[in-house]
Structure formats: C-alpha cells, structure tokens
CSV table of C-alpha atoms in Angstrom, one decimal:
chain,number,residue,atom,x,y,z
A,1,MET,CA,48.2,-31.6,29.2
A,2,LYS,CA,44.5,-31.8,30.1
A,3,ASN,CA,44.4,-28.1,31.0
A,4,THR,CA,46.0,-27.2,27.7
A,5,ILE,CA,43.4,-29.2,25.8
A,6,SER,CA,40.7,-27.7,27.8
A,7,HIS,CA,41.9,-24.1,27.2
A,8,LYS,CA,42.2,-24.9,23.5
A,9,HIS,CA,38.7,-26.2,23.3
A,10,ILE,CA,37.3,-23.1,25.2
A,11,LEU,CA,39.2,-20.8,22.8
A,12,LEU,CA,38.0,-22.7,19.7
A,13,PHE,CA,34.4,-22.5,21.1
A,14,THR,CA,34.7,-18.8,21.8
A,15,VAL,CA,36.1,-18.0,18.3
A,16,SER,CA,33.5,-20.2,16.5
A,17,THR,CA,30.6,-18.5,18.4
A,18,PHE,CA,32.0,-15.1,17.3
A,19,ILE,CA,31.7,-15.9,13.6
A,20,PRO,CA,27.9,-15.4,13.4
A,21,PHE,CA,28.2,-12.2,15.3
A,22,PHE,CA,30.8,-10.8,12.9
A,23,ILE,CA,28.7,-11.8,9.9
A,24,MET,CA,25.7,-10.1,11.4
A,25,PHE,CA,27.7,-7.0,12.2
A,26,PHE,CA,29.1,-6.6,8.7
A,27,TYR,CA,25.8,-7.4,7.0
A,28,THR,CA,23.9,-4.9,9.2
A,29,PHE,CA,26.6,-2.2,8.7
A,30,THR,CA,26.5,-2.7,5.0
A,31,SER,CA,22.7,-2.6,4.9
A,32,MET,CA,22.7,0.5,7.0
A,33,GLU,CA,25.0,2.3,4.4
A,34,SER,CA,22.8,1.1,1.6
A,35,ARG,CA,19.6,2.2,3.4
A,36,ASN,CA,21.1,5.6,4.1
A,37,LYS,CA,22.0,6.1,0.4
A,38,GLU,CA,18.4,5.1,-0.6
A,39,ASP,CA,17.0,7.6,2.0
A,40,LEU,CA,19.3,10.3,0.5
A,41,ILE,CA,18.2,9.6,-3.0
A,42,GLN,CA,14.5,9.5,-2.2
A,43,THR,CA,14.6,12.6,0.1
A,44,MET,CA,16.7,14.7,-2.3
A,45,THR,CA,14.8,13.7,-5.4
A,46,ARG,CA,11.6,14.7,-3.7
A,47,PHE,CA,13.1,18.0,-2.4
A,48,ASN,CA,14.6,18.9,-5.9
A,49,GLU,CA,11.2,18.2,-7.5
A,50,ASN,CA,9.3,20.3,-5.0
A,51,SER,CA,11.8,23.1,-5.1
A,52,SER,CA,11.7,23.1,-8.9
A,53,LYS,CA,8.0,23.4,-8.9
A,54,SER,CA,8.1,26.3,-6.5
A,55,ALA,CA,11.0,28.2,-8.1
A,56,ILE,CA,10.5,27.4,-11.8
A,57,GLU,CA,7.2,25.8,-12.8
A,58,ARG,CA,4.8,27.9,-10.8
A,59,PRO,CA,6.4,31.3,-11.7
A,60,ILE,CA,6.7,30.3,-15.4
A,61,GLN,CA,3.0,29.3,-15.4
A,62,GLU,CA,2.1,32.6,-13.9
A,63,MET,CA,4.2,34.4,-16.5
A,64,ARG,CA,2.5,32.5,-19.4
A,65,LEU,CA,-1.0,33.3,-18.0
A,66,LEU,CA,0.1,37.0,-17.8
A,67,PHE,CA,1.3,37.0,-21.4
A,68,GLN,CA,-2.0,35.4,-22.5
A,69,SER,CA,-4.0,38.1,-20.7
A,70,ILE,CA,-1.9,40.9,-22.3
A,71,LEU,CA,-2.2,39.3,-25.7
A,72,GLY,CA,-6.0,39.7,-25.7
A,73,GLN,CA,-5.6,43.5,-25.2
A,74,LEU,CA,-3.0,44.2,-27.9
A,75,SER,CA,-3.7,45.3,-31.5
A,76,ARG,CA,-1.5,46.9,-34.2
A,77,GLN,CA,-3.1,50.3,-33.4
A,78,ASP,CA,-2.6,49.8,-29.6
A,79,ILE,CA,1.1,49.1,-30.1
A,80,SER,CA,1.5,52.1,-32.5
A,81,ASN,CA,-0.2,54.4,-30.0
A,82,TYR,CA,1.8,53.1,-27.1
A,83,ILE,CA,5.1,53.6,-29.0
A,84,SER,CA,4.1,57.0,-30.4
A,85,PRO,CA,3.6,60.1,-28.3
A,86,LEU,CA,-0.2,59.4,-28.4
A,87,HIS,CA,-1.7,58.3,-25.2
A,88,SER,CA,-3.5,55.0,-25.1
A,89,GLU,CA,-4.9,52.6,-22.5
A,90,LEU,CA,-1.7,50.7,-22.7
A,91,ASN,CA,0.2,53.6,-21.3
A,92,SER,CA,-1.3,52.8,-17.9
A,93,ILE,CA,-1.7,49.0,-18.3
A,94,ILE,CA,1.9,48.2,-19.2
A,95,PRO,CA,3.5,50.2,-16.3
A,96,SER,CA,1.0,48.7,-13.9
A,97,ILE,CA,1.9,45.1,-15.0
A,98,VAL,CA,5.6,45.8,-14.5
A,99,ASN,CA,5.2,47.5,-11.1
A,100,SER,CA,2.8,44.9,-9.7
A,101,THR,CA,4.5,41.7,-11.0
A,102,THR,CA,7.6,40.7,-8.9
A,103,PHE,CA,9.0,38.6,-11.7
A,104,PHE,CA,9.5,41.4,-14.2
A,105,GLU,CA,11.9,44.3,-14.3
A,106,THR,CA,11.6,45.9,-17.7
A,107,VAL,CA,9.1,45.6,-20.6
A,108,ILE,CA,9.9,46.3,-24.3
A,109,LEU,CA,6.9,46.6,-26.6
A,110,SER,CA,7.8,46.7,-30.4
A,111,ASP,CA,5.8,46.7,-33.6
A,112,LYS,CA,6.6,44.6,-36.7
A,113,ASN,CA,8.9,47.3,-38.1
A,114,GLY,CA,11.2,47.2,-35.1
A,115,ASN,CA,10.0,50.5,-33.5
A,116,TYR,CA,9.9,50.0,-29.7
A,117,LEU,CA,9.4,51.6,-26.3
A,118,VAL,CA,11.1,50.5,-23.1
A,119,TYR,CA,9.4,50.9,-19.7
A,120,PRO,CA,10.8,52.0,-17.3
A,121,GLU,CA,13.0,54.2,-19.4
A,122,THR,CA,16.8,53.4,-19.2
A,123,LYS,CA,19.9,55.1,-20.5
A,124,ALA,CA,20.7,52.1,-22.8
A,125,ARG,CA,21.9,53.0,-26.3
A,126,LYS,CA,19.6,52.5,-29.2
A,127,PHE,CA,19.4,49.0,-30.6
A,128,SER,CA,17.5,46.9,-33.1
A,129,VAL,CA,15.0,44.7,-31.4
A,130,LYS,CA,15.2,42.0,-34.1
A,131,GLN,CA,18.9,41.7,-33.5
A,132,ARG,CA,18.6,41.2,-29.8
A,133,PRO,CA,19.3,37.6,-28.5
A,134,TRP,CA,15.8,37.4,-26.9
A,135,TYR,CA,13.9,38.2,-30.0
A,136,PRO,CA,12.1,35.0,-31.1
A,137,SER,CA,13.2,33.6,-34.4
A,138,SER,CA,10.1,31.4,-34.5
A,139,SER,CA,6.8,32.8,-35.7
A,140,ARG,CA,4.7,30.5,-33.6
A,141,LYS,CA,1.6,31.9,-32.2
A,142,ASP,CA,1.0,32.1,-28.4
A,143,GLU,CA,4.5,30.8,-27.6
A,144,VAL,CA,6.5,32.4,-24.8
A,145,ARG,CA,10.2,32.0,-25.3
A,146,PHE,CA,12.9,32.5,-22.7
A,147,SER,CA,16.3,33.6,-23.8
A,148,SER,CA,19.6,32.3,-22.8
A,149,PRO,CA,21.7,34.7,-20.6
A,150,TYR,CA,23.0,37.6,-22.7
A,151,LYS,CA,24.8,40.9,-22.3
A,152,SER,CA,22.3,43.6,-21.6
A,153,LEU,CA,22.5,47.1,-23.1
A,154,SER,CA,20.8,48.6,-20.0
A,155,ASP,CA,22.9,50.2,-17.3
A,156,ASN,CA,20.2,49.3,-14.7
A,157,ASN,CA,20.9,45.6,-14.8
A,158,HIS,CA,22.1,44.2,-11.4
A,159,TYR,CA,23.7,40.9,-12.5
A,160,ASN,CA,27.1,41.8,-13.9
A,161,GLY,CA,25.5,43.2,-17.0
A,162,MET,CA,23.7,40.0,-17.8
A,163,ALA,CA,20.0,39.5,-18.3
A,164,ILE,CA,17.3,36.9,-19.2
A,165,THR,CA,14.2,37.9,-21.2
A,166,ALA,CA,10.8,36.3,-21.8
A,167,SER,CA,9.1,37.4,-25.0
A,168,MET,CA,6.2,36.6,-27.2
A,169,ASN,CA,5.3,37.6,-30.8
A,170,ILE,CA,1.9,39.3,-31.2
A,171,PHE,CA,-0.6,38.3,-33.9
A,172,ASN,CA,-3.9,39.9,-34.8
A,173,GLU,CA,-7.2,38.1,-35.3
A,174,LYS,CA,-6.1,37.3,-38.9
A,175,SER,CA,-2.9,35.6,-37.6
A,176,GLU,CA,-0.8,38.5,-39.0
A,177,PHE,CA,2.4,39.4,-37.1
A,178,VAL,CA,2.0,42.8,-35.6
A,179,GLY,CA,4.7,43.1,-33.0
A,180,ASN,CA,6.5,41.7,-29.9
A,181,ILE,CA,6.4,42.1,-26.2
A,182,ALA,CA,9.4,41.2,-24.0
A,183,PHE,CA,10.0,41.3,-20.2
A,184,ASP,CA,13.4,41.2,-18.5
A,185,LEU,CA,13.1,38.8,-15.6
A,186,ASP,CA,13.8,40.0,-12.1
A,187,LEU,CA,16.1,37.1,-11.0
A,188,ASN,CA,16.5,38.6,-7.6
A,189,SER,CA,12.8,38.3,-6.9
A,190,LEU,CA,12.7,34.8,-8.3
A,191,SER,CA,15.6,33.8,-6.0
A,192,GLN,CA,13.7,35.1,-3.0
A,193,LEU,CA,11.4,32.0,-3.4
A,194,LEU,CA,14.5,29.9,-2.4
A,195,LYS,CA,15.1,31.7,0.9
A,196,GLY,CA,13.7,30.7,4.3
A,197,SER,CA,13.6,27.0,3.5
A,198,HIS,CA,15.5,24.3,5.5
A,199,PRO,CA,16.8,21.9,2.9
A,200,PRO,CA,17.7,18.4,4.0
A,201,TYR,CA,21.3,17.3,4.3
A,202,ASN,CA,22.3,21.0,4.4
A,203,SER,CA,21.9,20.9,0.6
A,204,ARG,CA,22.0,23.8,-1.9
A,205,PHE,CA,19.4,24.4,-4.6
A,206,LYS,CA,20.5,26.2,-7.7
A,207,VAL,CA,18.9,27.0,-11.1
A,208,VAL,CA,21.3,27.4,-14.1
A,209,SER,CA,20.9,27.9,-17.8
A,210,TYR,CA,22.2,25.4,-20.3
A,211,ASP,CA,25.5,27.3,-20.6
A,212,GLY,CA,26.1,26.8,-16.8
A,213,SER,CA,25.3,30.4,-15.7
A,214,LEU,CA,23.8,30.6,-12.2
A,215,ILE,CA,20.5,32.4,-12.6
A,216,MET,CA,18.7,31.5,-9.3
A,217,TYR,CA,20.2,31.0,-5.9
A,218,SER,CA,19.4,32.0,-2.3
A,219,ASN,CA,22.6,34.1,-2.2
A,220,THR,CA,21.7,36.5,-5.1
A,221,LYS,CA,25.2,38.1,-5.0
A,222,GLU,CA,26.5,34.9,-6.7
A,223,LEU,CA,24.2,35.1,-9.7
A,224,PHE,CA,26.2,34.9,-13.0
A,225,LYS,CA,29.5,34.7,-11.0
A,226,ARG,CA,30.3,31.1,-10.5
A,227,PRO,CA,29.3,28.8,-13.4
A,228,ILE,CA,28.1,25.2,-12.7
A,229,PRO,CA,30.8,22.7,-14.0
A,230,GLN,CA,30.2,21.8,-17.6
A,231,GLU,CA,30.4,18.1,-16.7
A,232,TRP,CA,27.2,18.5,-14.7
A,233,ILE,CA,25.4,19.9,-17.7
A,234,ASP,CA,26.6,17.1,-19.9
A,235,MET,CA,25.6,14.4,-17.3
A,236,ALA,CA,22.0,15.9,-17.0
A,237,LYS,CA,20.8,13.8,-20.0
A,238,GLU,CA,17.4,12.7,-18.6
A,239,SER,CA,14.4,14.8,-17.6
A,240,GLU,CA,15.5,14.2,-14.0
A,241,GLY,CA,18.1,12.1,-12.2
A,242,HIS,CA,21.2,12.1,-10.0
A,243,PHE,CA,24.9,11.4,-10.0
A,244,PHE,CA,28.0,11.6,-7.8
A,245,ASP,CA,30.7,14.1,-8.8
A,246,SER,CA,34.1,12.6,-7.8
A,247,VAL,CA,35.9,15.9,-8.3
A,248,THR,CA,33.8,18.1,-6.0
A,249,ARG,CA,32.8,15.0,-3.8
A,250,ALA,CA,29.2,15.9,-4.0
A,251,PHE,CA,25.9,14.1,-4.7
A,252,VAL,CA,24.0,16.1,-7.5
A,253,PHE,CA,20.3,15.8,-8.2
A,254,TYR,CA,18.9,17.5,-11.3
A,255,ARG,CA,15.7,18.3,-13.2
A,256,VAL,CA,15.8,19.5,-16.8
A,257,TYR,CA,13.5,22.0,-18.5
A,258,ASP,CA,13.2,22.7,-22.3
A,259,ASN,CA,11.4,26.0,-22.2
A,260,PRO,CA,13.0,27.8,-20.5
A,261,GLU,CA,16.2,26.0,-21.0
A,262,TRP,CA,17.1,25.7,-17.4
A,263,ILE,CA,18.3,23.0,-15.1
A,264,ALA,CA,17.5,22.8,-11.4
A,265,PHE,CA,20.3,21.3,-9.3
A,266,SER,CA,20.3,20.2,-5.6
A,267,ILE,CA,23.8,19.6,-4.3
A,268,VAL,CA,24.7,17.6,-1.1
A,269,SER,CA,28.4,17.5,-0.2
A,270,GLU,CA,29.8,14.1,0.8
A,271,SER,CA,30.9,15.5,4.1
A,272,ASP,CA,27.4,16.7,4.9
A,273,TYR,CA,25.9,13.4,4.0
A,274,GLU,CA,28.4,11.5,6.1
A,275,ALA,CA,27.8,13.8,9.1
A,276,HIS,CA,24.1,13.2,8.7
A,277,SER,CA,24.5,9.4,8.8
A,278,ALA,CA,27.4,9.3,11.3
A,279,SER,CA,25.3,9.3,14.5
A,280,GLU,CA,23.4,6.2,13.5
A,281,LYS,CA,26.7,4.4,12.6
A,282,TYR,CA,28.4,5.6,15.8
A,283,SER,CA,25.5,4.3,17.9
A,284,PHE,CA,25.5,0.9,16.1
A,285,ILE,CA,29.3,0.6,16.6
A,286,LEU,CA,28.9,1.5,20.3
A,287,VAL,CA,26.1,-1.1,20.9
A,288,SER,CA,28.1,-3.7,19.0
A,289,ALA,CA,31.2,-3.0,21.0
A,290,ALA,CA,29.2,-3.3,24.2
A,291,CYS,CA,27.8,-6.6,23.1
A,292,VAL,CA,31.3,-7.9,22.4
A,293,ILE,CA,32.5,-6.8,25.8
A,294,LEU,CA,29.5,-8.4,27.5
A,295,TYR,CA,30.1,-11.6,25.5
A,296,LEU,CA,33.8,-11.7,26.5
A,297,ILE,CA,32.8,-11.2,30.1
A,298,ILE,CA,30.4,-14.0,29.9
A,299,MET,CA,32.9,-16.3,28.3
A,300,PHE,CA,35.5,-15.3,31.0
A,301,ILE,CA,33.1,-16.2,33.7
A,302,SER,CA,32.1,-19.4,32.0
A,303,LYS,CA,35.8,-20.4,31.8
A,304,LEU,CA,36.2,-19.7,35.5
A,305,TYR,CA,33.3,-21.9,36.4
A,306,PHE,CA,33.7,-24.4,33.6
A,307,ARG,CA,35.0,-27.2,35.8
A,308,GLN,CA,32.3,-26.6,38.4
A,309,ILE,CA,29.6,-26.8,35.8
A,310,ILE,CA,31.1,-30.1,34.3
A,311,THR,CA,31.4,-31.5,37.9
A,312,ALA,CA,27.8,-30.6,38.7
A,313,LEU,CA,26.5,-32.2,35.4
A,314,TYR,CA,28.6,-35.3,36.1
A,315,LEU,CA,27.2,-35.7,39.6
A,316,ASN,CA,23.6,-35.2,38.4
A,317,LEU,CA,24.0,-37.7,35.6
A,318,ASN,CA,25.3,-40.2,38.1
A,319,GLY,CA,22.5,-39.6,40.6
A,320,ILE,CA,24.6,-37.7,43.1
A,321,SER,CA,22.5,-35.0,44.8
A,322,LEU,CA,24.0,-31.5,45.0
A,323,ASP,CA,23.6,-29.1,48.0
A,324,ASN,CA,19.9,-28.1,47.7
A,325,ASP,CA,20.5,-25.0,49.8
A,326,SER,CA,23.2,-23.7,47.4
A,327,ILE,CA,21.0,-24.4,44.3
A,328,LYS,CA,18.1,-22.6,46.0
A,329,LYS,CA,20.2,-19.5,46.7
A,330,VAL,CA,21.5,-19.3,43.1
A,331,THR,CA,17.9,-19.7,41.8
A,332,GLU,CA,16.6,-16.9,44.2
A,333,THR,CA,19.5,-14.6,43.2
A,334,LEU,CA,18.7,-15.1,39.5
A,335,ALA,CA,15.0,-14.4,40.1
A,336,ASP,CA,15.9,-11.3,42.2
A,337,ASN,CA,18.2,-9.9,39.5
A,338,SER,CA,15.5,-10.5,36.8
A,339,LYS,CA,13.0,-8.5,38.9
A,340,LYS,CA,15.5,-5.7,39.4
A,341,LEU,CA,16.1,-5.6,35.7
A,342,GLU,CA,12.4,-5.4,34.9
A,343,LEU,CA,12.0,-2.6,37.5
A,344,ALA,CA,14.9,-0.7,36.1
A,345,ILE,CA,13.4,-0.8,32.6
A,346,HIS,CA,10.0,0.2,33.9
A,347,GLU,CA,11.5,3.2,35.8
A,348,ALA,CA,13.5,4.3,32.7
A,349,GLU,CA,10.4,4.3,30.5
A,350,THR,CA,7.9,5.7,33.0
A,351,ASP,CA,7.5,9.1,34.6
A,352,GLY,CA,7.5,8.8,38.4
A,353,LEU,CA,4.8,11.5,39.0
A,354,THR,CA,2.2,10.8,36.3
A,355,ASN,CA,2.9,7.2,35.6
A,356,LEU,CA,2.9,8.1,31.9
A,357,PHE,CA,5.6,7.0,29.5
A,358,SER,CA,8.9,9.1,29.8
A,359,ARG,CA,10.4,11.4,27.2
A,360,LYS,CA,13.1,8.7,26.6
A,361,LYS,CA,10.4,6.2,25.6
A,362,LEU,CA,8.8,8.9,23.3
A,363,ASN,CA,12.1,9.3,21.5
A,364,SER,CA,12.5,5.6,21.0
A,365,ASP,CA,8.9,5.1,19.9
A,366,MET,CA,9.0,8.0,17.4
A,367,HIS,CA,12.2,6.6,15.9
A,368,ASN,CA,10.6,3.2,15.4
A,369,ILE,CA,7.4,4.6,13.9
A,370,LEU,CA,9.4,6.8,11.4
A,371,LEU,CA,11.5,3.7,10.4
A,372,SER,CA,8.3,1.7,9.8
A,373,LYS,CA,7.0,4.6,7.6
A,374,HIS,CA,3.5,4.1,9.1
A,375,PRO,CA,1.3,7.3,9.2
A,376,PHE,CA,0.7,8.8,12.6
A,377,TYR,CA,-0.3,12.1,14.3
A,378,LEU,CA,1.4,13.7,17.3
A,379,ALA,CA,-0.2,16.1,19.8
A,380,ILE,CA,1.5,18.4,22.4
A,381,ILE,CA,-0.7,19.2,25.3
A,382,ASP,CA,0.1,22.1,27.7
A,383,VAL,CA,-1.9,22.9,30.8
A,384,ASP,CA,-3.2,26.5,30.6
A,385,ASN,CA,-2.0,28.9,33.3
A,386,PHE,CA,-0.3,26.1,35.2
A,387,LYS,CA,2.1,28.5,36.9
A,388,SER,CA,-0.8,30.4,38.4
A,389,VAL,CA,-2.2,27.1,39.7
A,390,ASN,CA,1.0,26.4,41.5
A,391,ASP,CA,1.3,29.9,42.8
A,392,SER,CA,-2.3,30.1,44.0
A,393,PHE,CA,-3.0,26.6,45.3
A,394,GLY,CA,0.5,25.2,45.9
A,395,HIS,CA,2.7,22.7,44.1
A,396,HIS,CA,0.9,19.7,45.7
A,397,THR,CA,-2.3,20.8,44.0
A,398,GLY,CA,-0.4,21.3,40.8
A,399,ASP,CA,0.9,17.7,41.0
A,400,ILE,CA,-2.7,16.5,41.6
A,401,VAL,CA,-3.9,18.4,38.5
A,402,LEU,CA,-1.1,16.8,36.4
A,403,LYS,CA,-1.9,13.3,37.7
A,404,TYR,CA,-5.6,13.8,36.9
A,405,ILE,CA,-5.0,15.0,33.4
A,406,SER,CA,-2.5,12.2,32.8
A,407,ASN,CA,-4.9,9.5,34.1
A,408,ILE,CA,-7.8,10.8,31.9
A,409,GLY,CA,-5.4,10.9,28.8
A,410,SER,CA,-4.1,7.4,29.4
A,411,GLU,CA,-7.6,6.1,29.6
A,412,ILE,CA,-8.6,7.6,26.3
A,413,LEU,CA,-5.3,7.1,24.4
A,414,SER,CA,-2.8,4.3,24.6
A,415,GLN,CA,0.4,6.3,23.8
A,416,VAL,CA,0.7,9.3,26.2
A,417,TYR,CA,4.1,10.6,27.4
A,418,ARG,CA,5.2,13.3,29.8
A,419,PHE,CA,7.3,15.6,27.7
A,420,GLY,CA,8.5,17.9,30.5
A,421,GLY,CA,6.9,20.1,33.2
A,422,GLU,CA,3.2,20.5,32.4
A,423,GLU,CA,3.6,19.4,28.8
A,424,LEU,CA,2.3,16.0,27.6
A,425,VAL,CA,2.6,14.3,24.2
A,426,ALA,CA,0.2,11.9,22.6
A,427,ILE,CA,0.8,9.7,19.6
A,428,PHE,CA,-2.1,8.3,17.4
A,429,GLU,CA,-1.0,5.7,14.9
A,430,GLY,CA,-3.1,5.8,11.7
A,431,SER,CA,-4.2,8.3,9.1
A,432,ASN,CA,-7.7,9.2,10.5
A,433,TYR,CA,-7.2,12.7,11.9
A,434,ASP,CA,-10.9,13.1,12.7
A,435,ALA,CA,-10.8,10.1,15.0
A,436,PHE,CA,-7.7,11.5,16.8
A,437,TYR,CA,-9.3,14.9,17.1
A,438,THR,CA,-12.4,13.4,18.6
A,439,LEU,CA,-10.4,11.6,21.3
A,440,LEU,CA,-8.3,14.7,22.1
A,441,ASP,CA,-11.5,16.8,22.4
A,442,LEU,CA,-13.1,14.2,24.7
A,443,TRP,CA,-9.9,14.5,26.9
A,444,ARG,CA,-10.1,18.3,26.8
A,445,LYS,CA,-13.8,18.4,27.8
A,446,SER,CA,-13.2,15.9,30.6
A,447,VAL,CA,-10.6,18.2,32.1
A,448,GLU,CA,-12.6,21.3,31.5
A,449,GLU,CA,-15.7,19.9,33.2
A,450,LYS,CA,-13.9,18.5,36.2
A,451,GLN,CA,-15.1,20.0,39.5
A,452,TRP,CA,-12.2,20.6,41.9
A,453,ARG,CA,-12.4,20.7,45.7
A,454,GLU,CA,-10.3,23.9,45.7
A,455,ASN,CA,-12.4,27.0,45.5
A,456,GLY,CA,-11.9,28.9,42.2
A,457,LEU,CA,-9.7,26.2,40.6
A,458,ASN,CA,-10.5,25.7,36.9
A,459,VAL,CA,-8.2,23.7,34.7
A,460,THR,CA,-8.0,23.6,30.9
A,461,PHE,CA,-5.4,22.7,28.4
A,462,SER,CA,-4.4,23.8,24.9
A,463,CYS,CA,-3.2,21.4,22.2
A,464,GLY,CA,-1.2,21.5,18.9
A,465,VAL,CA,-1.3,18.6,16.4
A,466,SER,CA,1.2,17.7,13.6
A,467,SER,CA,1.2,14.8,11.2
A,468,TRP,CA,3.9,12.3,10.1
A,469,ASN,CA,4.5,14.0,6.7
A,470,GLU,CA,5.3,17.4,8.2
A,471,GLY,CA,9.0,16.6,8.9
A,472,SER,CA,11.7,14.2,8.1
A,473,ASN,CA,12.8,13.7,11.7
A,474,PRO,CA,11.2,13.7,15.2
A,475,ASP,CA,12.4,17.3,16.0
A,476,GLU,CA,10.7,18.8,12.9
A,477,ILE,CA,7.4,17.0,13.7
A,478,LEU,CA,7.6,18.1,17.4
A,479,GLU,CA,8.4,21.7,16.3
A,480,LYS,CA,5.3,21.8,14.0
A,481,ALA,CA,3.1,20.6,16.8
A,482,ASP,CA,4.7,23.1,19.2
A,483,SER,CA,4.0,25.9,16.7
A,484,ARG,CA,0.3,25.0,16.6
A,485,LEU,CA,0.3,24.8,20.4
A,486,TYR,CA,1.3,28.4,20.4
A,487,GLN,CA,-1.5,29.2,18.0
A,488,ALA,CA,-3.9,27.5,20.3
A,489,LYS,CA,-2.5,29.6,23.2
A,490,ASN,CA,-2.8,32.8,21.2
A,491,SER,CA,-6.4,31.9,20.2
A,492,GLY,CA,-7.7,32.0,23.7
A,493,LYS,CA,-6.4,28.7,25.1
A,494,ASN,CA,-8.6,25.6,25.9
A,495,CYS,CA,-8.6,24.6,22.2
A,496,ILE,CA,-7.0,22.2,19.7
A,497,VAL,CA,-5.2,23.4,16.6
A,498,GLY,CA,-4.2,20.8,14.0
A,499,PRO,CA,-3.2,20.5,10.4
A,500,GLU,CA,-5.5,22.4,8.0
C-alpha cells in the first residue's frame, strides 16, 4: 500500500512539473509562428517597394524627363518638316532617341491634323492616330499618359500582338495644341531590370496592368499570356498592402500606381514560406524533445534513489552522521563532471591551433546578433600567399604565422574566429565603420611590419568587409565580405576593401 501511494505521489509530481514546460512550449511555438509571419511581411513589403522603385518608378521618371527634353525642341514647323519629305533636325534626333533609349521601341510623331510618321518604319496598315487607344483624350499640358494594353497594328510587336504606349500632347509657346508624340514601350528591356536578383522566400515579382495583363516579369515569354487573377486586382484597394489568397495558397504583396495604371505584385507561395521557416521549427522541436527525454531520465533516476534520499534526509534531521567518505566521493564526482562539461564547451567553441573562437561559435553569435537587430560589421581576413609560406618554410612555420596573426587580432578585437584554413573572421558590433577600419588597419600593419626569424619570410593579409544591412541571413553577409576579399586580392593584396 505504501509503495502504491509513493508511486502515485511521484507520478503526480512528474505530471505537475510538466505543465509549465508544456505551457512554455506552446507559447514559444506560437510566438515563433507569429514572429515568422511578421518577418515575412516586413521583408516582402520592403522587397516589393524596392523592386517597384527599380522596375517602375525610376524608368518612368527617366521617360518623363526624356519627354520634357523633347518637348522643348518641338514646334509646329518641326513636326511638319519631320512628317513631310523635307529634312529637319528632328530626322536625326528622333531616331537617335529611339536607338539609344532601352525603354522605347517605336516612336509616332503626329501633328494636330492627324498626319503622322512612324520610326522605325513598319508594315502596319494606315490608321488614324486620334482613334488609337493610346492617344490622350485630355488636353493637359506637360502630361505623359500611359495606355492600357491594346492590340497593336504593327507586325513587329513581340508580345502576342499587344503593346503599351506612352504619349504626350505637344503645345507651342502660346499653349496651342500642335501635335502628339508617342513611344511604344520595350517591355522586354524593362523586364531585364528584374533579372539577376535573388528575391527572399523564392518569391516572384510581377508588374500587371489594371486589366490583369502581365507586362513585366523576369520570364519575358510569359508577358500577356497568363493574366493575374481578377480577385487580386479587386483586393489591391490601398496604395500598398498584402493579403493571403486561399485559392492559390500564396501570400501576395502589392503596390498600386495611378499613372501608369500598373500594379506591382510580389508573390510567395505558402509552401516556400513554410520551407523557409521549417528549419527553425524543426530545431526547436528537437531541442524540446531532448529536454523532455532528459527530464524523464532525471525523474527515473530520482525515483530509483528516492528512498535513499529520504533516508539520508531523515538521518541528517535526526543527527545521525552519514558515511563521510561516500559523501566526499559523490561531491568529487560532481565537481569532476562539472569541469569536464566546462572543458567540452570550451573545446567546442575554441579553435585548437589559434585559440580563437571556432566557426560553430561564429554561426551561433551571428544568429544571435541578427535576431537582436543590432548593427554590426563583419570582416574576412585571408593570409596572402599562405600556400607558398607552407611550401617554402614548412607547415610548422605556417602554424606559427597563423598563431601570431590570431594573437594580434584577438588583442585588437574582441570577436575573432577561425573560419577555416588561413581564413579568419572578425565581428565589430556597432555602426561606426571608421572605427572598425582603424582597428583592422592596425592589425594589418602589425602583421606587415613583423620581422620573422626565417630569411625572406614576409607575411601580409587581405581583408573584405560587409555590413549588417547587406543580407538577410549570415550566408549573404559572409558572401558579400568574401566578394570584397577577392577584390582586395585582385587589387594587389595587403589591403582592406569595405562597403563604399
């Protein structure tokens, strides 16, 4: 009966102590999901904004400036001479604009009577410019209007016969209407601005017109082929925002423009988002499972020795001495295990040769810094011509060189790691790049000025620096620093290349 009661008490104690653990587990897991969603929204909103500026706002601004510069050179007589067989200065200016501007394919210059000339010439049938969809109905001065997608009459169009045209009415100094100039947009060239980027969450950036036609995309073969769902257009009610499409299972981020009437979309599939956040969740579950197993082991051991512990407490409370030798052995064993644990942690975080922090410690520290969102700089240091040092003076000398460089670096900077081979990494927390550069250059000069015992041995290193805002994860920041390290190598070595 006593044993049964004892077991029940132990079971009740075990279950009750598990309750806080499960509460913490579910709270942390839920918070992790919420934080991942917030990171997705912040990252993709910023990406969609930057991509929109690059693909839409900057090209449109350039087009408007070009229209303004052309406007100052056009008069009624210039237009008449250009359209007629008579040669004018415009006969060289207009072609040069089309040929030198990547955003334009074709120009149509017309007078107020509807007479026009197309450059370059096409086999399109004759048409009335005032009846074309791109011809502005408004008579506003200095206003560039962008048409909706329409069926082109030219046989030179590459986009399933569709086109988009930017046009402006021309007025003389007396504000009298004298004509119109219109450019067909080269959507292929505009889409080139989207290529070569590495969008977060494997997202896709698309620009569409209000009718859902795809007018800019990295895969130009898809232009005007696959329309964006009308539901997306209807949900893009604000100037910018985001929503989740339950049909396509995608997170959609948008930015709306009035002139031109375009919408920039960035789309992240639910599967890509989950794949991006799965590693963190998987690690958390593994750690939690390990803690549960460890807890159960501890409880099992406690149960085994429960009677002995109660007996020992009873004897001590009643003034009965225990075996001092046994207690001493237990104490010594616990102390020895504690020292072994500290040594194991030290060995895991420290490089055996240089006594610097290890690459594992670098990965852990970078993860923590990025989570804290504090600014920092990262430098990759590579010993110049290290292979020739090993080949000429032996690997023992090479190890001495590495140890010396590491010792100097750890005296100057507090966070120095051995990245691999002859490569070291230094982290400087803060936003003062000049201070970090000064410390790195002091390190570089100390190595350069070192007098070695070995005849003919001269040691230098090259360095590449990146900043916290040049990547969304450790790999991107390291890659940026590594790229600048190669620049330093190619610039003659023994130098530091950092953010411009």
